[in-house]
C-alpha positions as MATLAB code, in Angstrom:
seq = 'XXXXXXXXXXXXXXXXXXXXXXXXXXXXXXXXXXXXXXXXXXXXXXXXXXXXXXXXXXXXXXXXXXXXXXXXXXXXXXXXXXXXXXXXXXXXXXXXXXXXXXXXXXXXXXXXXXXXXXXXXXXXXXXXXXXXXXXXXXXXXXXXXXXXXXXXXXXXXXXXXXXXXXXXXXXXXXXXXXXXXXXXXXXXXXXXXXXXXXXXXXXXXXXXXXXXXXXXXXXXXXXXXXXXXXXXXXXXXXXXXXXXXXXXXXXXXXXXXXXXXXXXXXXXXXXXXXXXXXXXXXXXXXXXXXXXXXXXXXXXXXXXXXXXXXXXX';
ca = [
    -129.590  197.626   11.345;
    -128.582  194.366   12.982;
    -126.226  191.758   11.891;
    -125.885  188.389   13.611;
    -122.030  187.361   13.824;
    -120.679  184.917   12.351;
    -119.956  182.095   13.608;
    -116.221  180.737   13.351;
    -114.753  176.841   14.199;
    -111.913  177.025   16.326;
    -109.782  175.072   14.309;
    -108.087  173.151   16.895;
    -111.292  172.510   18.140;
    -112.670  171.175   15.231;
    -109.957  169.417   15.051;
    -109.316  167.411   18.857;
    -113.968  166.129   17.552;
    -112.715  164.607   14.857;
    -109.620  162.862   16.327;
    -111.565  161.774   19.134;
    -113.735  158.557   17.053;
    -110.664  157.473   15.032;
    -109.223  156.904   18.579;
    -113.321  155.251   19.098;
    -112.701  153.427   15.809;
    -108.981  151.713   16.843;
    -110.719  151.448   20.517;
    -113.258  148.829   18.857;
    -110.644  147.851   16.832;
    -107.772  146.495   18.772;
    -109.891  142.988   20.770;
    -109.808  141.866   17.162;
    -105.944  143.796   15.457;
    -105.367  141.536   18.390;
    -106.497  138.152   17.997;
    -105.062  138.582   14.695;
    -101.639  139.077   15.624;
    -101.701  136.129   18.248;
    -104.131  133.733   16.417;
    -102.965  133.704   12.557;
     -99.972  136.557   12.110;
     -97.168  135.281   15.216;
     -98.368  131.875   14.200;
     -97.850  132.028   10.364;
     -94.676  133.463   11.055;
     -93.421  131.272   13.667;
     -94.412  128.526   11.023;
     -92.293  129.639    8.876;
     -89.137  131.149   10.337;
     -89.834  127.232   11.923;
     -89.381  125.686    8.156;
     -85.788  127.447    7.751;
     -83.933  125.465    9.929;
     -83.428  122.297   10.329;
     -80.966  119.916   12.926;
     -77.266  119.969   12.508;
     -75.279  117.455   13.929;
     -71.856  117.614   14.805;
     -69.001  114.868   15.139;
     -67.943  111.952   13.472;
     -70.547  110.209   11.389;
     -72.302  112.648   12.642;
     -73.493  111.277   15.776;
     -71.726  114.810   18.010;
     -74.790  116.910   19.725;
     -78.070  118.020   17.075;
     -77.012  121.822   17.004;
     -80.586  123.945   15.693;
     -78.920  125.667   12.549;
     -80.074  128.145    8.664;
     -81.274  125.311    6.440;
     -82.878  127.534    3.468;
     -85.133  125.981    1.815;
     -83.732  123.027    2.125;
     -86.664  122.039    4.186;
     -88.899  122.723    1.052;
     -87.221  121.416   -1.709;
     -87.141  117.522    0.615;
     -91.034  118.188    1.250;
     -92.404  118.629   -2.690;
     -89.551  115.553   -4.070;
     -91.964  113.335   -1.136;
     -93.981  111.590   -3.748;
     -96.525  111.140   -1.425;
     -96.685  114.470   -0.279;
     -97.395  115.204   -3.965;
     -99.801  112.518   -4.660;
    -101.795  114.013   -1.829;
    -102.117  117.483   -2.863;
    -103.325  115.257   -5.726;
    -106.330  113.502   -3.822;
    -107.797  116.280   -2.002;
    -108.021  117.753   -5.214;
    -109.225  114.983   -7.087;
    -111.666  114.462   -3.660;
    -111.981  118.658   -3.827;
    -113.592  118.849   -7.660;
    -115.904  115.830   -7.335;
    -117.571  116.536   -3.630;
    -117.112  120.945   -3.208;
    -119.556  121.249   -6.022;
    -122.246  118.371   -4.917;
    -122.008  119.552   -1.204;
    -122.703  122.967   -2.885;
    -125.388  121.732   -4.969;
    -127.229  119.520   -2.014;
    -126.941  122.723    0.507;
    -128.270  124.917   -2.591;
    -131.485  123.085   -2.832;
    -132.387  122.423    0.607;
    -131.949  126.180    0.615;
    -134.522  127.585   -2.587;
    -136.920  124.156   -0.835;
    -137.014  126.224    3.119;
    -136.956  128.848    1.448;
    -140.738  128.691    0.273;
    -142.165  126.923    2.898;
    -144.333  127.526    5.304;
    -142.446  129.178    8.363;
    -144.215  126.073   10.624;
    -142.170  123.388    9.283;
    -139.006  125.404    7.440;
    -137.806  126.351   11.403;
    -137.783  122.604   12.037;
    -136.144  121.286    9.084;
    -133.554  124.373    9.342;
    -132.698  122.835   12.273;
    -132.575  119.578   11.226;
    -130.841  119.597    8.382;
    -128.248  122.210   10.603;
    -128.030  119.127   13.195;
    -124.728  117.420   11.272;
    -122.588  120.222   11.876;
    -123.271  120.356   15.576;
    -121.856  116.829   15.184;
    -117.655  117.196   15.775;
    -116.510  115.673   12.572;
    -113.839  112.964   14.907;
    -117.456  111.881   16.592;
    -119.134  111.975   13.224;
    -116.699  109.872   11.201;
    -116.473  107.086   14.445;
    -120.519  107.274   13.252;
    -119.633  107.232    9.167;
    -116.965  104.526   10.276;
    -118.847  101.546   11.872;
    -122.039  101.764    8.853;
    -118.991  101.666    6.443;
    -117.062   98.281    8.751;
    -118.581   94.708    7.275;
    -120.602   93.023    9.665;
    -120.743   95.393   12.089;
    -123.182   97.364    9.919;
    -126.228   97.762    8.976;
    -125.768   99.610    5.881;
    -123.380   96.518    4.387;
    -125.365   93.989    5.834;
    -128.909   95.222    4.156;
    -127.210   95.216    0.833;
    -125.491   91.853    0.658;
    -129.196   90.069    1.473;
    -129.913   91.381   -1.977;
    -126.597   90.580   -3.850;
    -124.214   93.447   -3.333;
    -121.448   93.399   -1.430;
    -119.545   97.065   -0.950;
    -116.594   97.551   -0.056;
    -116.637  101.369    1.839;
    -112.813  101.160    2.209;
    -111.386   99.775   -0.494;
    -109.151  101.015   -2.406;
    -111.261  102.975   -4.335;
    -113.866  103.606   -2.407;
    -112.522  104.902    0.791;
    -112.348  108.620   -0.527;
    -116.279  109.101   -1.788;
    -116.735  107.267    1.706;
    -114.790  109.974    3.591;
    -116.799  112.307    0.880;
    -120.540  110.867    2.104;
    -118.833  111.764    5.575;
    -117.190  115.727    5.076;
    -121.105  116.268    2.567;
    -123.555  115.324    6.290;
    -120.939  117.195    8.089;
    -121.212  120.712    5.900;
    -124.633  120.215    3.732;
    -126.289  121.611    6.663;
    -124.215  124.665    7.472;
    -124.161  125.790    3.433;
    -127.037  125.791    3.709;
    -128.650  128.942    6.614;
    -125.743  130.511    4.964;
    -127.605  130.956    1.565;
    -131.060  130.600    3.424;
    -129.227  134.068    5.189;
    -129.133  135.312    1.926;
    -132.002  134.127    0.952;
    -133.877  136.287    3.519;
    -131.695  139.007    2.766;
    -133.998  139.192   -0.660;
    -136.904  141.698   -0.332;
    -140.037  140.639   -1.266;
    -141.217  142.976   -4.053;
    -139.497  141.167   -6.543;
    -141.094  138.212   -5.803;
    -144.028  140.102   -5.607;
    -143.303  142.180   -9.217;
    -141.898  138.358   -9.841;
    -145.828  137.390   -9.571;
    -147.522  139.684  -10.755;
    -145.085  139.180  -14.269;
    -147.131  135.451  -14.071;
    -143.326  134.152  -12.898;
    -144.183  130.637  -11.556;
    -141.550  129.048   -8.941;
    -139.247  128.158  -10.680;
    -138.210  130.315  -12.756;
    -137.781  133.214   -9.179;
    -135.177  130.978   -8.307;
    -133.917  130.445  -11.501;
    -134.022  134.136  -11.817;
    -134.453  136.682   -9.127;
    -132.916  134.532   -5.982;
    -129.528  132.291   -7.293;
    -128.558  135.722   -9.312;
    -128.397  137.480   -5.561;
    -127.535  135.169   -3.939;
    -124.281  134.635   -5.949;
    -122.125  136.855   -3.063;
    -122.991  133.273   -0.168;
    -122.876  130.852   -3.095;
    -119.160  132.313   -3.428;
    -118.395  133.112    0.006;
    -119.488  128.848    0.692;
    -117.302  127.907   -1.936;
    -114.774  129.534   -1.167;
    -114.359  128.169    2.567;
    -114.716  124.973    1.230;
    -111.689  124.907   -1.092;
    -109.907  125.653    2.071;
    -111.906  123.138    3.480;
    -110.902  120.529    1.286;
    -107.285  121.544    1.085;
    -107.285  121.090    4.929;
    -109.523  117.199    5.175;
    -107.589  115.863    7.509;
    -109.800  114.342   10.929;
    -111.986  111.916    8.908;
    -109.109  109.659    7.165;
    -107.392  110.293   10.434;
    -109.993  108.626   12.525;
    -111.262  106.174    8.844;
    -106.845  105.162    8.874;
    -107.713  102.103   11.676;
    -110.015  100.927   10.066;
    -108.569  100.220    7.174;
    -104.717   99.715    5.170;
    -106.172  102.265    1.912;
    -105.322  105.239    4.491;
    -102.531  105.592    4.949;
    -100.407  108.389    6.883;
     -99.405  110.279    4.499;
    -102.852  110.309    3.316;
    -103.872  114.382    2.744;
    -101.382  116.956    3.064;
    -102.746  117.714    6.634;
    -101.791  114.490    7.693;
     -98.363  114.145    6.109;
     -97.411  117.170    8.686;
     -98.961  115.588   11.523;
     -97.463  111.705   10.827;
     -94.122  114.058   10.608;
     -94.075  116.409   13.599;
     -95.613  113.770   15.282;
     -94.214  110.367   14.777;
     -90.974  111.453   12.930;
     -90.444  114.373   15.017;
     -89.274  116.309   12.528;
     -91.343  119.360   13.198;
     -88.763  121.268   10.014;
     -90.403  119.370    7.510;
     -93.686  119.834    8.681;
     -93.743  123.352    8.949;
     -92.389  123.505    5.386;
     -95.493  121.228    4.495;
     -97.566  123.729    6.074;
     -96.651  126.378    4.720;
     -97.011  124.713    1.330;
    -100.286  123.356    2.037;
    -100.975  127.452    3.270;
    -100.043  128.263    0.117;
    -101.290  126.431   -2.341;
    -105.241  126.632   -0.684;
    -104.465  130.669   -0.548;
    -104.188  130.154   -4.320;
    -106.187  127.907   -5.037;
    -109.295  130.625   -3.324;
    -107.791  133.628   -4.656;
    -108.064  132.294   -7.877;
    -111.126  131.027   -7.832;
    -112.365  134.434   -6.606;
    -110.695  136.298   -9.245;
    -111.959  134.263  -11.761;
    -115.881  134.591  -10.315;
    -115.039  138.483  -10.458;
    -113.972  138.893  -13.794;
    -116.871  136.838  -15.194;
    -118.940  139.860  -12.717;
    -117.206  141.984  -15.316;
    -117.317  140.288  -18.869;
    -121.500  139.811  -17.503;
    -121.314  143.815  -16.766;
];
């Protein structure tokens, strides 16, 4: 009776085989890790470091040579004591409470409409809706700025002929004029994210819904929207962060109206401190505060969504 010799595994060889995929994985990850460190972690750490410094004057009456010394949390205290900086936070929060739901609602409606259209028209409309996102924010703000200025805007002239006199750049309306620009810019981008999620839904679910007698409205509410929830959450988080980073639109609109000040938003305030007042240390502190608030709001929103999902289960 012959026996087949058993093949014994060489531990050293198996260890080498298992180590190779690990080295290969790290090889693929290294470019991302290096890019993450040099474009995110290092600048963020340097901003925190700058926020802890301040110029120290020497000599009689502080007229001597300035040196850079450790200031602790003095820059943060000074930033939080500035009423204009805090008002900027309140302004962008109000902006986000109104603008983000409106934009995401429009993006969702457009995505659902494109998902039900024939492929012949869907591609053209998808590109048309996405086109405003391809326009740089500065250019978009300039274009809309001309449409807001009386005597230049055909919209203002047309409304004036029917007895209306809108002031798009007034104190009570300029914030919503800026919101209109942001909605025009980013609705198409968010729409594409939601459309991509809708395209990933298996067609079998739609066929089963049609067999059960579900109409287009019931299919959208009971199948499409629940399964598109990850895309909706993702676009909401991006929109929250983008709202707090509001910068280019008010900066471009600022020369057209006196209602937009140099501290109209937290980003504008930090920019003004750095490049107008030449106080990069206070600007760094304001930037770190802005990053912390954005992190708290975005992670708080994600925690709320996850908690509701667990409760629903």
